[in-house]
Amino acid sequence: MSLPPGPRYLFRQLPNVVIPPAAVYALTYVAREHFHLYPPTWLLVLAYTFSWPIAFTVFVQAHDFANRRRARALGAALPREVAHKYPGSIDILQTIFAMDKTSYLWYPLFKWAEEYGNIFNFRVMFEDRMFTTEPDYVKTMLATEFPHYEKGPLLWEQLNTLLGYGVFNSDGEMWKFHRTITRPFFSRDRITHFDIFDRHAEHALSKVAARLREGVPVDWQDVVSRFTMDSATEFLFGKDVRSLDAPLPYPSTYSAPTPFSGSAEPQSHTGAGGSGIHPADRFVRAFQDALEATAIRGRFLQSWPLFEFWGDRVKQYLKAVDEFVDPIVEEALRRKAEKVAAGVADEKEGKEQVRDDETLLEHLVKFTDDHKVIKDETLNIMLAGRDTTSCTLTFAVYALAEHPHVLKRLRAEVLSVVGPSQRPTYDNVREMKYMRAFINEVLRLWPPVPVNSRCSIEAMTWKNATPGEPDIYIPPRTRCLYSVLIMHRRKDLWGPDALMFDPDRFLDERVQKYLVPNPFIFLPFNAGPRICLGQQFAYNEISFMLTRILQRFSGITLRQEAHPAAIPPPGVERSPYAVDGRERVWMRSHLTAYAKNGLWVEMEEATHE
């Protein structure tokens, strides 16, 4: 049985705790035995007490000196460091946490990028944190120098309880293995995917229409979170969690008629274990709360185990997830074993061949019998397939509500290409150019993963993007953060209208002017060897749901006032970094972006003559 996070962390820190006072003891022993010097008791007490801060200071100063020296030797320079007043940049952390409640998402990073440029050292607790919004530097990490960067041990530890050794939380050979076994499954479009989308989209939109007929606004984020969860679990396991069976939440200004529909909080902010949770919601709430608890670890950096000292807070939420996933994985492995024992398994059948009706689980068991490997991989893909798609569909509907002319044009394309009621096909999706441009613009302004990171394996230099300036030195084992959210909104990369919502930028001359010369300015799906395998799957699912919405509804109205907690504070709504100068939805982020307290809307049902 493994130790709890806190004792395990302290055990690893034992050398750092023991060595400084041990050194004091050794020095006093030498002084006493060889030089007959007997320090007074008060001096010994001071020496032992201050041995830790002195040793730590010496270590930090020596480490920083070595980095500066290596940078000079290479003719390079460390990025500018964000100014701070107190040791350990405590004041910077205080600023971030304070502004987090009242200001735009990652507001300090926006400001520092303006002050320090597109790369700077966001130093926290005496450790370097390089931060960049420069496409060339991001390209270096993700593509051209890919082997020299990894997710890193810190991120792995923070995410391990939830994601294990899955493709999004592994490096090196383990990552290659997961990538290799998963890639064939996403290599082509399959009709069964649209069967899944259609079934769950119909269920979701029927519930929306029923609620709207009551005269009550709907939390669209809650709906698409359920839609994408049911679609993802059926796609992965061949069996969905049926989260759409649970009643939709009511906004706080309306009374809920049933015990299970009283919560007005979206699934991203609801407890996983209360008695008021509908049985169909257990899996969704448990997974979401585990995701939230995992994200909180990032705030405490390396010391997160001290805040979960006697128990893993993420693990306590995963019981409902395990109860659903484990029996399905065990059954799949049992069926495989029976086939092998009966001699009916075709060993010559290519593992990379994927049947049209094959689930990801069925695909994975062809490669391994390891229950944990299979489970980790499916949960990793579920996180990607559910949360990122849910985020995009949430902000897509927000954009349609805020831009009726875009809705009208997009709906006209849907009716022209697909028709008022027909199910869209893969050819339809490819044919709808404005639909693709619209989705791209949503992904540009509200990317599902606003900030990401890599860790340098060895010392690296980045060619300075500013001519005449020395190259950038990146020390070994340094966390390097990058923000596509900020990069996607840079006016020097996207033009003076970068903060304006305009899908036509992906159709007109601006494509050739900005995007074609530098494709790395647009990275909603990452890039390089770790580019999202399910990119086309996501486009298909988003396009399918948007098509069904626009076939069924002709207008969307934002109704955040129905649930006042969803109204963003003035510092968010009127932020200088807000889209169109005003955002009436409160964008937040854990591992992925979401609308805090929901996106409440009314939709006008279409009438077809």
XYZ file of C-alpha atoms in Angstrom:
609
model
C 0.000 0.000 0.000
C 1.434 3.365 -1.013
C 1.976 6.226 1.399
C -0.433 9.209 1.397
C 0.756 12.230 -0.639
C 2.022 14.253 2.349
C 4.300 11.657 4.014
C 5.513 10.548 0.591
C 6.487 14.135 -0.239
C 8.259 14.629 3.114
C 10.118 11.342 2.669
C 11.492 12.584 -0.652
C 12.514 15.841 1.017
C 14.301 14.020 3.850
C 17.829 14.637 2.488
C 17.126 18.365 2.242
C 15.890 18.347 5.827
C 18.688 16.233 7.301
C 21.809 17.445 5.486
C 21.966 21.099 6.740
C 21.814 20.295 10.504
C 24.048 17.266 9.884
C 26.621 19.601 8.355
C 26.421 21.867 11.436
C 26.911 18.841 13.679
C 29.916 17.683 11.620
C 31.520 21.133 11.767
C 31.031 21.420 15.540
C 32.444 17.917 15.980
C 35.555 18.799 13.980
C 35.927 22.083 15.864
C 35.637 20.316 19.212
C 37.740 17.225 18.529
C 40.512 18.697 16.395
C 40.687 22.354 17.356
C 39.356 22.199 20.926
C 36.790 24.882 20.151
C 33.555 24.700 22.125
C 30.841 26.969 20.669
C 28.363 28.283 23.247
C 24.906 26.726 23.360
C 23.171 29.841 22.024
C 25.435 29.811 18.969
C 24.717 26.148 18.319
C 20.976 26.781 18.569
C 21.276 29.601 16.043
C 23.449 27.489 13.751
C 21.016 24.584 13.750
C 17.978 26.872 13.340
C 19.394 28.852 10.444
C 21.074 25.890 8.733
C 18.014 25.303 6.546
C 17.439 28.844 5.223
C 21.190 29.372 4.743
C 21.573 26.092 2.836
C 18.531 26.885 0.718
C 19.801 30.392 -0.062
C 23.228 29.072 -1.034
C 21.623 26.456 -3.282
C 19.358 28.984 -5.030
C 22.159 31.505 -5.528
C 24.548 28.857 -6.827
C 21.912 27.521 -9.217
C 21.121 30.999 -10.545
C 24.823 31.841 -10.910
C 25.428 28.630 -12.865
C 22.542 29.421 -15.214
C 23.800 32.955 -15.881
C 27.292 31.642 -16.478
C 26.132 28.986 -18.950
C 23.996 31.548 -20.763
C 26.977 33.918 -21.159
C 29.159 31.074 -22.403
C 26.641 30.409 -25.162
C 26.291 34.094 -26.044
C 22.683 33.913 -24.909
C 20.618 35.568 -22.193
C 17.929 34.492 -19.759
C 14.476 36.000 -20.365
C 13.549 39.089 -18.376
C 12.223 38.281 -14.933
C 8.869 39.608 -13.754
C 9.531 42.172 -11.022
C 8.631 41.146 -7.487
C 9.090 42.564 -3.994
C 9.182 39.574 -1.683
C 11.311 36.399 -1.562
C 9.865 33.550 -3.539
C 7.692 35.965 -5.545
C 5.012 35.637 -2.888
C 3.573 38.986 -3.968
C 3.162 37.695 -7.535
C 1.220 34.675 -6.315
C -0.943 36.912 -4.130
C -1.676 39.123 -7.137
C -2.613 36.166 -9.324
C -4.921 34.620 -6.717
C -6.557 37.978 -5.894
C -7.136 38.968 -9.535
C -8.344 35.492 -10.378
C -11.688 36.274 -8.737
C -12.383 39.637 -10.350
C -10.332 39.918 -13.547
C -10.168 38.314 -16.958
C -8.759 34.793 -17.232
C -4.964 34.995 -16.907
C -5.121 38.798 -16.780
C -1.618 39.101 -15.191
C -0.126 37.106 -18.069
C -1.756 39.433 -20.606
C -0.289 42.435 -18.751
C 3.174 40.957 -18.348
C 3.277 40.049 -22.041
C 2.648 43.733 -22.814
C 5.311 44.865 -20.342
C 8.044 42.262 -20.807
C 7.441 41.055 -24.346
C 6.479 37.672 -25.753
C 8.822 35.746 -23.481
C 9.587 36.355 -19.816
C 10.579 34.519 -16.651
C 7.560 34.111 -14.418
C 9.630 33.039 -11.398
C 7.685 31.357 -8.598
C 9.013 30.039 -5.282
C 12.622 30.506 -6.453
C 12.093 28.395 -9.572
C 12.146 29.640 -13.146
C 8.898 29.480 -15.114
C 9.473 30.621 -18.678
C 6.324 31.949 -20.318
C 5.901 32.682 -24.019
C 3.299 33.664 -26.582
C 5.758 33.677 -29.473
C 4.840 31.187 -32.230
C 8.479 30.476 -33.101
C 9.297 29.482 -29.522
C 6.156 27.352 -29.263
C 7.107 25.689 -32.548
C 10.546 24.939 -31.109
C 9.055 23.110 -28.123
C 6.280 21.278 -29.940
C 7.902 20.454 -33.256
C 11.435 21.349 -34.332
C 13.098 20.454 -31.003
C 10.394 18.084 -29.776
C 12.738 15.375 -28.370
C 14.286 17.903 -25.981
C 11.026 18.672 -24.145
C 8.555 16.599 -22.170
C 5.526 16.989 -19.942
C 7.853 16.509 -16.984
C 7.692 14.834 -13.564
C 5.825 17.655 -11.794
C 2.908 17.582 -14.219
C 2.892 13.790 -14.189
C 2.591 13.716 -10.397
C -0.217 16.265 -10.368
C -2.233 14.432 -13.039
C -1.316 10.844 -12.207
C -4.300 10.008 -9.991
C -6.748 10.986 -12.726
C -4.889 10.193 -15.952
C -2.291 7.623 -14.898
C 0.093 6.695 -17.714
C -2.286 7.664 -20.515
C -1.190 9.416 -23.681
C -1.668 12.926 -22.266
C 0.315 12.243 -19.111
C 3.268 10.234 -20.332
C 6.621 10.861 -21.961
C 9.251 8.879 -23.824
C 8.601 5.254 -24.703
C 5.345 5.084 -22.750
C 3.957 8.020 -24.752
C 5.102 6.412 -28.026
C 3.356 3.177 -27.065
C 0.063 4.906 -26.276
C 0.271 7.042 -29.405
C 0.986 3.988 -31.565
C -1.939 1.924 -30.317
C -4.409 4.823 -30.437
C -3.524 6.394 -33.801
C -5.172 3.765 -36.072
C -8.523 4.287 -34.364
C -8.607 7.950 -35.428
C -7.206 7.396 -38.910
C -10.550 7.611 -40.741
C -14.142 8.768 -40.384
C -16.787 6.143 -39.605
C -20.543 6.254 -40.081
C -21.051 4.850 -36.585
C -19.659 8.078 -35.127
C -22.489 10.048 -36.701
C -24.955 7.424 -35.440
C -23.721 8.146 -31.919
C -23.803 11.921 -32.405
C -27.311 11.815 -33.835
C -28.787 9.703 -31.060
C -27.414 11.861 -28.255
C -27.957 15.176 -30.042
C -31.635 14.316 -30.490
C -31.899 13.414 -26.818
C -30.166 16.634 -25.732
C -32.121 18.995 -27.986
C -35.431 17.377 -27.062
C -34.704 18.105 -23.411
C -33.743 21.689 -24.331
C -36.985 22.191 -26.275
C -39.058 20.753 -23.436
C -37.463 23.058 -20.884
C -37.840 26.113 -23.119
C -41.538 25.338 -23.546
C -41.813 25.779 -19.779
C -40.583 29.336 -20.301
C -37.323 28.620 -18.430
C -33.823 29.388 -19.779
C -31.438 26.481 -20.300
C -27.842 26.115 -19.183
C -26.386 25.176 -22.548
C -23.025 24.284 -21.024
C -24.722 21.706 -18.815
C -26.521 20.234 -21.828
C -23.428 19.885 -24.016
C -21.405 18.532 -21.092
C -23.932 15.712 -20.888
C -24.124 15.309 -24.667
C -20.354 15.024 -25.060
C -20.031 12.727 -22.039
C -22.669 10.309 -23.304
C -21.215 10.428 -26.822
C -17.656 9.939 -25.550
C -18.464 7.009 -23.274
C -20.426 5.195 -25.990
C -17.663 5.917 -28.500
C -15.021 4.587 -26.071
C -16.784 1.743 -24.296
C -19.799 0.875 -26.439
C -21.981 1.889 -23.493
C -22.863 5.426 -22.446
C -23.355 6.736 -18.902
C -26.798 8.148 -19.810
C -26.138 11.475 -18.107
C -28.826 13.042 -20.304
C -31.403 11.005 -18.400
C -30.942 13.340 -15.433
C -33.173 16.456 -15.359
C -31.614 19.709 -16.518
C -30.794 22.227 -13.768
C -32.968 25.282 -13.192
C -31.509 28.792 -12.906
C -31.476 30.307 -9.424
C -34.296 32.759 -10.230
C -36.678 29.863 -10.983
C -37.911 27.243 -8.554
C -37.137 23.630 -9.367
C -40.132 21.272 -9.285
C -38.163 18.059 -8.603
C -35.537 17.139 -5.982
C -32.950 16.286 -8.613
C -33.248 19.495 -10.661
C -32.716 21.991 -7.873
C -29.036 22.663 -8.498
C -28.407 25.637 -10.752
C -24.693 25.035 -10.787
C -23.225 23.602 -13.999
C -21.507 20.277 -13.786
C -18.134 21.975 -13.551
C -19.037 23.251 -10.079
C -21.232 20.680 -8.367
C -20.429 18.256 -5.573
C -20.013 14.611 -6.455
C -21.602 12.972 -3.525
C -24.684 14.787 -2.264
C -28.037 13.113 -1.846
C -29.572 15.553 -4.320
C -27.659 14.098 -7.236
C -29.598 12.113 -9.800
C -28.200 8.580 -10.307
C -27.535 9.353 -13.979
C -25.322 12.245 -12.894
C -23.009 10.273 -10.609
C -20.360 9.478 -13.200
C -20.368 12.978 -14.684
C -20.174 14.747 -11.342
C -17.487 12.401 -10.044
C -15.308 12.836 -13.112
C -15.782 16.608 -13.083
C -14.960 16.948 -9.400
C -11.850 14.805 -9.879
C -10.877 17.162 -12.692
C -11.396 20.201 -10.453
C -9.360 18.667 -7.624
C -6.569 17.826 -10.067
C -6.487 21.408 -11.349
C -6.200 22.806 -7.814
C -2.917 20.921 -7.401
C -1.364 23.170 -10.040
C -1.773 26.196 -7.789
C 0.542 24.731 -5.169
C 3.283 23.655 -7.581
C 5.660 21.052 -6.080
C 4.191 21.371 -2.581
C 0.663 20.219 -3.519
C 1.041 16.968 -1.485
C 1.177 19.052 1.712
C -2.396 20.180 0.994
C -3.563 16.572 0.572
C -1.422 15.302 3.412
C -3.293 12.222 4.629
C -5.405 11.458 1.584
C -5.524 11.809 -2.194
C -8.433 14.196 -2.810
C -8.698 13.226 -6.479
C -8.962 9.527 -5.723
C -11.977 9.992 -3.460
C -14.016 11.271 -6.429
C -13.109 8.406 -8.752
C -15.217 5.681 -7.120
C -18.182 6.277 -9.444
C -15.832 6.390 -12.441
C -14.206 3.108 -11.422
C -17.605 1.465 -10.862
C -18.545 2.244 -14.459
C -15.235 1.684 -16.263
C -13.675 -1.312 -14.455
C -16.422 -3.887 -15.199
C -16.493 -2.869 -18.873
C -12.717 -3.231 -19.229
C -12.756 -6.544 -17.363
C -15.530 -7.845 -19.611
C -13.606 -6.846 -22.750
C -10.492 -8.622 -21.491
C -12.562 -11.686 -20.521
C -14.073 -11.931 -24.012
C -10.597 -11.662 -25.531
C -9.264 -14.419 -23.248
C -12.195 -16.697 -24.137
C -11.535 -16.221 -27.851
C -7.852 -17.017 -27.416
C -8.652 -20.086 -25.307
C -11.170 -21.304 -27.878
C -8.711 -20.731 -30.694
C -11.089 -18.410 -32.532
C -8.939 -15.298 -32.217
C -7.314 -14.554 -35.539
C -3.724 -13.773 -34.665
C -3.031 -12.862 -38.287
C -5.661 -10.149 -38.270
C -3.925 -6.800 -38.438
C -4.142 -4.969 -35.144
C -4.314 -1.671 -36.950
C -7.408 -2.707 -38.879
C -10.422 -1.048 -37.276
C -13.975 -2.207 -37.898
C -16.562 0.448 -38.592
C -18.466 -0.457 -35.416
C -15.400 -1.016 -33.249
C -15.088 0.913 -29.977
C -11.789 2.272 -28.709
C -11.875 -0.290 -25.892
C -12.223 -3.154 -28.368
C -9.350 -1.682 -30.326
C -7.068 -1.350 -27.294
C -7.524 -4.907 -26.024
C -5.983 -6.118 -29.285
C -2.694 -4.561 -28.173
C -2.509 -5.289 -24.446
C -4.059 -7.254 -21.578
C -3.018 -4.674 -19.002
C -6.185 -3.401 -17.304
C -4.552 -0.181 -16.056
C -3.010 0.711 -19.413
C -6.379 0.305 -21.125
C -8.259 2.203 -18.441
C -5.744 5.062 -18.348
C -5.857 5.468 -22.108
C -9.643 5.509 -22.342
C -9.922 8.098 -19.548
C -7.307 10.258 -21.267
C -9.205 10.155 -24.544
C -12.481 10.782 -22.716
C -11.071 13.927 -21.114
C -9.923 15.196 -24.487
C -13.025 14.122 -26.380
C -15.513 15.373 -23.836
C -14.138 18.528 -22.226
C -12.589 20.215 -25.250
C -15.646 19.589 -27.429
C -17.981 20.717 -24.661
C -15.970 23.924 -24.282
C -16.106 24.698 -28.001
C -19.853 24.019 -28.259
C -20.476 26.209 -25.210
C -18.649 29.229 -26.597
C -19.972 28.566 -30.109
C -23.546 29.041 -28.870
C -22.439 32.121 -26.907
C -20.975 33.563 -30.132
C -24.197 32.831 -32.017
C -26.225 34.563 -29.308
C -23.968 37.634 -29.442
C -23.832 37.797 -33.256
C -27.289 37.211 -34.769
C -26.001 38.018 -38.261
C -23.495 35.168 -37.975
C -26.250 32.842 -36.797
C -28.437 33.827 -39.742
C -25.652 33.234 -42.269
C -24.567 29.948 -40.704
C -28.141 28.705 -40.532
C -28.653 29.593 -44.199
C -25.619 27.470 -45.080
C -26.928 24.549 -43.016
C -30.359 24.677 -44.643
C -28.810 25.005 -48.094
C -26.307 22.173 -47.757
C -28.063 19.756 -45.363
C -31.707 20.793 -45.385
C -34.178 21.563 -42.589
C -34.282 18.081 -41.050
C -31.909 15.677 -42.810
C -29.028 14.158 -40.917
C -25.704 15.730 -41.945
C -23.167 13.506 -43.664
C -19.388 13.671 -43.795
C -19.668 15.230 -47.246
C -22.051 17.871 -45.865
C -19.586 18.745 -43.116
C -16.750 19.129 -45.609
C -18.926 21.250 -47.880
C -19.943 23.787 -45.203
C -17.012 26.217 -45.465
C -18.570 28.917 -43.301
C -19.272 26.327 -40.597
C -15.580 25.412 -40.509
C -14.560 29.086 -40.431
C -17.037 29.737 -37.609
C -15.674 26.848 -35.527
C -12.110 28.006 -36.154
C -12.957 31.504 -34.957
C -14.490 30.074 -31.780
C -11.367 27.976 -31.244
C -9.176 31.016 -31.874
C -10.820 33.255 -29.302
C -11.817 30.613 -26.732
C -9.281 27.774 -27.088
C -10.158 24.776 -24.905
C -6.646 24.683 -23.384
C -5.714 28.339 -22.763
C -2.314 27.614 -21.200
C -0.098 24.565 -21.643
C 3.460 23.672 -20.732
C 6.538 21.606 -21.431
C 9.680 20.904 -19.413
C 13.144 21.208 -20.932
C 15.142 18.004 -20.604
C 18.513 19.705 -21.121
C 19.877 23.219 -21.567
C 18.506 24.776 -24.754
C 18.749 28.045 -26.657
C 15.947 29.630 -28.647
C 16.800 31.881 -31.551
C 15.616 35.345 -30.542
C 12.599 36.482 -32.554
C 13.910 40.066 -32.289
C 16.739 40.661 -34.796
C 20.013 41.735 -33.206
C 19.135 40.427 -29.758
C 20.999 37.510 -28.100
C 19.404 34.083 -28.177
C 17.215 32.961 -25.284
C 18.778 30.538 -22.814
C 16.515 27.874 -21.304
C 18.129 26.044 -18.355
C 17.716 22.273 -18.012
C 14.646 20.930 -16.180
C 12.839 24.251 -16.551
C 9.067 24.498 -16.957
C 8.147 26.434 -20.090
C 4.552 27.647 -20.301
C 2.858 28.898 -23.452
C -0.561 30.429 -23.974
C -2.496 29.983 -27.181
C -5.242 32.130 -25.629
C -2.956 35.176 -25.609
C -1.194 34.220 -28.840
C -4.535 33.899 -30.658
C -5.442 37.453 -29.619
C -2.201 39.208 -30.550
C -2.889 42.053 -32.961
C 0.578 41.843 -34.515
C -0.194 38.222 -35.486
C -3.873 38.486 -36.430
C -4.335 42.115 -37.436
C -5.859 45.144 -35.705
C -9.224 43.369 -35.396
C -7.760 40.402 -33.488
C -10.185 40.869 -30.592
C -13.231 40.990 -32.860
C -15.281 37.873 -33.563
C -15.223 37.461 -37.341
C -15.327 33.984 -38.976
C -14.536 35.547 -42.354
C -10.905 35.936 -41.309
C -10.596 32.220 -42.102
C -12.070 32.722 -45.578
C -10.850 36.052 -46.964
C -7.445 37.574 -47.756
C -6.448 37.544 -44.078
C -5.751 33.807 -44.382
C -2.948 34.490 -46.844
C -1.783 37.573 -44.987
C -1.508 36.103 -41.484
C -2.138 32.352 -41.221
C -0.482 30.839 -44.297
C 2.941 32.461 -43.667
C 2.918 31.347 -40.030
C 0.594 28.391 -39.279
C 1.832 28.234 -35.692
C -0.179 31.317 -34.760
C -3.261 29.047 -34.640
C -2.864 26.029 -32.353
C -6.204 24.960 -30.862
C -5.219 21.300 -31.275
C -1.552 21.620 -30.328
C 1.104 20.797 -32.936
C 4.035 18.553 -33.774
C 4.217 14.855 -32.828
C 1.710 15.397 -29.993
C -0.920 17.071 -32.172
C -4.440 15.999 -31.244
C -5.298 12.659 -32.858
C -9.007 13.397 -32.593
C -8.899 16.772 -34.342
C -11.145 15.733 -37.221
C -13.395 13.776 -34.869
C -13.886 16.980 -32.837
C -14.667 19.053 -35.938
C -17.212 16.428 -36.979
C -18.933 16.280 -33.586
C -19.063 20.069 -33.222
C -20.310 20.531 -36.786
C -22.941 17.842 -36.314
C -24.355 19.351 -33.131
C -24.327 22.906 -34.510
C -26.119 21.682 -37.611
C -28.824 20.035 -35.520
C -29.201 23.179 -33.392
C -29.621 25.438 -36.405
C -32.084 23.063 -38.043
C -34.243 23.121 -34.928
C -33.789 26.696 -33.658
C -33.714 29.974 -35.572
C -32.610 32.318 -32.805
C -30.604 32.284 -29.568
C -30.810 34.848 -26.753
C -28.359 35.088 -23.861
C -30.096 34.998 -20.447
C -27.305 35.139 -17.864
C -29.498 37.302 -15.615
C -31.681 34.237 -14.996
C -28.782 32.882 -12.942
C -26.936 35.946 -11.569
C -23.909 33.920 -10.446
C -23.132 33.376 -14.145
C -22.800 37.117 -14.821
C -19.110 38.003 -14.965
C -17.763 40.797 -12.737
C -17.045 44.168 -14.425
C -13.314 43.401 -14.572
C -14.086 40.395 -16.750
C -17.004 41.704 -18.781
C -15.323 44.983 -19.770
C -11.729 43.786 -19.767
C -9.442 45.297 -22.421
C -8.792 41.712 -23.494
C -12.458 40.762 -23.864
C -13.789 39.699 -27.258
C -15.622 42.561 -29.002
C -14.831 44.749 -25.984
C -17.375 42.946 -23.824
C -17.857 39.335 -22.788
C -21.076 38.476 -21.009
C -19.899 34.991 -20.122
C -17.342 34.244 -17.418
C -14.555 32.173 -18.984
C -12.541 30.171 -16.480
C -10.163 27.234 -16.722
C -9.199 24.107 -14.814
C -7.455 21.734 -17.224
C -9.752 23.065 -19.954
C -11.775 26.256 -20.362
C -15.418 26.544 -19.323
C -18.084 29.154 -18.570
C -18.261 29.690 -14.821
C -21.752 28.946 -13.484
C -23.037 28.162 -16.944
C -24.240 29.671 -20.198
C -27.953 30.400 -19.826
C -29.872 30.879 -23.053
C -33.287 30.858 -24.651
C -33.745 29.467 -28.158
C -36.499 30.183 -30.644
C -37.823 27.067 -32.324
C -37.744 27.225 -36.110
C -40.872 26.948 -38.255
C -40.447 25.218 -41.594
C -43.000 25.809 -44.295
